[in-house]
Amino acid sequence: MKGNVIKYERDNIDTDVIIPGQYLKIHDYAELALHAMEGLDPNFHSKVKEGDFILSGRNFGCGSSREHAPIALSHSGIKAVLALSFARIFYRNAVDGAFLLPIEIEMDAYSNISEGDEIDIDISNNTIKNLTKKQTYKMKPFSEIIGKIIESGGLFKYKPI
Amino acid sequence: MGKTLFEKIWDAHIVVEKKNNPSLIYIDRHLIHEVTSPQAFDGLRMNHRSVRRPDLTIATMDHNVPTTDRSLPILDQTSAIQIRTLEKNCKDFGIQLFDITSHDQGIVHVIGPQLGITLPGTTIVCGDSHTSTHGAFGTLSFGIGTSEVEHVLASQTLWLDKPKPFEIRVEGKRKNPHAVTAKDIILSIIKNIGTAGGTGTVIEYRGDGISDLSMEQRMTICNMSIEAGARAGLIAPDEKTFDYLRDRKYTPKNYESLVDYWKDHLKTDSDAKFEKIYTLHIDNIAPQVSWGTNPGMTCDVTESVPSPEDFSKGDHNQKKGAEKALEYMDLKPGILITEIKIDRVFIGSCTNARLEDLIEASKIIKGRKISPHVRAMVVPGSQMVKKQAEDLGIDKIFTDANFEWRESGCSMCLGMNPDILSPGERCASTSNRNFEGRQGTGGRTHLVSPVMAAAAAIEGHFVDVRKMDLN
């Protein structure tokens, strides 16, 4: 999975800035996507391209349980969020609806990957290749359940046991 | 080895458990509201599924209902559609709904306990992160997303990874419990352990500092567990819990035998092990005021706004976060918290809009007027809270002081209805989140207790409420 990185160098990016409350009444996902990240980066919609990744710090997606957050990012074209850690509800929402991949990274990936870098995420080997900088980093493997839900294509396609 | 309270409730709700697999957990009560449920019902219809246990599913509308005169039509058409959609979904699937005209309408986490729907030892989920509130009753309760809402509607179960138990001990006695409140205790905890300090855990709050609290105060504590990143917060039930739930509208008929069972079963064994332990001594804690853009960015009312260097303790991201927060909040390091002037006051939300919160705030307001440049509103947590307060004449105390006295709902906590801040406005708020834009684009939120919010309304800035007469 290849794409370019949009980097937000901070911790605690909350779901209120990912999709502000006033847009939670919107039922149409394409319209919702127009307002993704609006609370933090009003230029997000004009710069994001299909297949891009977001890179950020700790506790990404903290706050409200709104599934609108991964939906808005996903329908903007974001395929994965790479972060030092995630808040639990955002993490499960991203995976349950098969909206995007929440990928936990280590400090070396966080510090070395820059805005605009092209990276290649290889989930089967838990590695991230930085094609721009010719570096390779490890990603934390998914837990068993999360891996299975992702493989199945979301919570409702997951057939356990 | 003994078990923690969390482990006991978890084990009692396992439907399927297999080594190295998630557990399928039974859900006893499912609370739903208008914002995070419509897509879930769409999913049910698309897949020709029904609601498995409509009798265990309870709905209300709270997030975007107007807090003005309920006999008038809803002007915001998108809100009106979301509200009508919930009405239709509840009708189609046979779910009990406390709608906008109901005497039992209110914020979902206020009405659950108030109606006796929240019970010790049970599991409760809701598509809202502040579902952790119900943990005050020894209930394992947590927020879920809309896909999980659909899963619970369809199956009354959830696939979950087991969280780890985290003990937070609150010890000591507050010198002035009217001025230093449950809100100040939980803000102190989040300030110290951080907004991700509870990630992957269920917190059990223990110690004399917790058992001293009333049920409504305990709800304030558990409510904000999510702001420390925890899945849920729990407090073992005791006589106060049993008394609170006795004789509520939906209290089970066999209540006393349930109480006997709860007394025997719902406590952490003395030899149980917690994954993590943190202790807060509260003898000398001060009233808290948040200065930044997450609940961990909080300090004592007697302190000044910290510099990003001091706040970050050498962490690069924390420093950048603090710089960005100060810029957004339009604050400079070194300004005394008591010098910060406010434009708006919001007393409301699932954190602090219960009867006791309103009574405590009204003691400060009584016989005074709010500062002329401040606009202040009270939004009771439920219609029942509103009625009880009006029966006590508390509404009059607020309106005499020039507060607006409104209908119940989530209101300005999350800025989904017309109750929002204008860009640049600064608000003393009893809610739970000071995120950028949370209360309206460009709005600046300071999280405080109801007593601090009331004092700030009168004085026009934050004050050390310990110096005020609160008895």
Short mmCIF file of N, CA and C in Angstrom, two decimals, chain B residues 166 168 186-199 201 203 205 225 227-230 276-279 296:
data_model
loop_
_atom_site.label_atom_id
_atom_site.label_comp_id
_atom_site.label_asym_id
_atom_site.label_seq_id
_atom_site.Cartn_x
_atom_site.Cartn_y
_atom_site.Cartn_z
N PHE B 166 -7.02 -0.88 36.41
CA PHE B 166 -6.16 0.23 36.86
C PHE B 166 -6.78 0.79 38.14
N ILE B 168 -7.11 3.61 40.85
CA ILE B 168 -6.79 4.99 41.25
C ILE B 168 -7.33 5.19 42.66
N ILE B 186 -11.24 14.96 39.66
CA ILE B 186 -10.99 14.25 38.40
C ILE B 186 -10.06 15.07 37.49
N LEU B 187 -10.20 16.39 37.50
CA LEU B 187 -9.26 17.21 36.70
C LEU B 187 -7.83 17.06 37.22
N SER B 188 -7.69 16.97 38.54
CA SER B 188 -6.35 16.76 39.13
C SER B 188 -5.78 15.43 38.67
N ILE B 189 -6.62 14.41 38.66
CA ILE B 189 -6.16 13.08 38.24
C ILE B 189 -5.69 13.12 36.78
N ILE B 190 -6.50 13.72 35.91
CA ILE B 190 -6.14 13.75 34.48
C ILE B 190 -4.88 14.60 34.26
N LYS B 191 -4.78 15.71 35.00
CA LYS B 191 -3.58 16.55 34.92
C LYS B 191 -2.33 15.72 35.25
N ASN B 192 -2.47 14.83 36.23
CA ASN B 192 -1.30 14.06 36.67
C ASN B 192 -1.01 12.82 35.84
N ILE B 193 -2.04 12.08 35.42
CA ILE B 193 -1.75 10.84 34.68
C ILE B 193 -1.76 11.08 33.17
N GLY B 194 -2.31 12.20 32.72
CA GLY B 194 -2.30 12.53 31.29
C GLY B 194 -3.53 12.02 30.56
N THR B 195 -3.76 12.57 29.37
CA THR B 195 -4.97 12.24 28.60
C THR B 195 -4.92 10.84 28.01
N ALA B 196 -3.74 10.21 28.04
CA ALA B 196 -3.65 8.81 27.59
C ALA B 196 -3.23 7.90 28.74
N GLY B 197 -3.26 8.44 29.96
CA GLY B 197 -2.79 7.69 31.13
C GLY B 197 -3.59 6.44 31.42
N GLY B 198 -4.84 6.41 30.97
CA GLY B 198 -5.69 5.25 31.25
C GLY B 198 -5.93 4.36 30.04
N THR B 199 -5.20 4.59 28.94
CA THR B 199 -5.44 3.84 27.71
C THR B 199 -5.36 2.33 27.94
N THR B 201 -7.26 0.53 29.76
CA THR B 201 -7.61 0.07 31.11
C THR B 201 -9.07 0.40 31.46
N ILE B 203 -10.59 1.87 34.88
CA ILE B 203 -10.15 2.44 36.15
C ILE B 203 -11.15 2.07 37.24
N TYR B 205 -11.96 3.49 40.86
CA TYR B 205 -11.65 4.55 41.82
C TYR B 205 -11.96 4.02 43.22
N SER B 225 -13.49 9.66 33.00
CA SER B 225 -12.48 8.60 32.83
C SER B 225 -12.00 8.55 31.39
N GLU B 227 -11.60 10.95 29.43
CA GLU B 227 -10.64 12.03 29.15
C GLU B 227 -9.23 11.64 29.58
N ALA B 228 -9.11 10.57 30.36
CA ALA B 228 -7.78 10.02 30.67
C ALA B 228 -7.50 8.83 29.75
N GLY B 229 -8.36 8.64 28.75
CA GLY B 229 -8.13 7.58 27.77
C GLY B 229 -8.63 6.20 28.18
N ALA B 230 -9.23 6.09 29.38
CA ALA B 230 -9.66 4.77 29.87
C ALA B 230 -10.91 4.29 29.13
N LYS B 276 -2.00 -1.42 37.18
CA LYS B 276 -1.40 -0.11 37.44
C LYS B 276 -2.05 0.47 38.68
N ILE B 277 -1.30 1.30 39.40
CA ILE B 277 -1.89 1.98 40.57
C ILE B 277 -1.43 3.43 40.58
N TYR B 278 -2.34 4.34 40.86
CA TYR B 278 -1.97 5.74 41.04
C TYR B 278 -2.75 6.26 42.26
N THR B 279 -2.08 7.05 43.09
CA THR B 279 -2.75 7.58 44.29
C THR B 279 -2.75 9.10 44.27
N GLY B 296 -5.99 17.57 30.13
CA GLY B 296 -4.75 17.43 30.91
C GLY B 296 -4.04 18.77 31.11
#
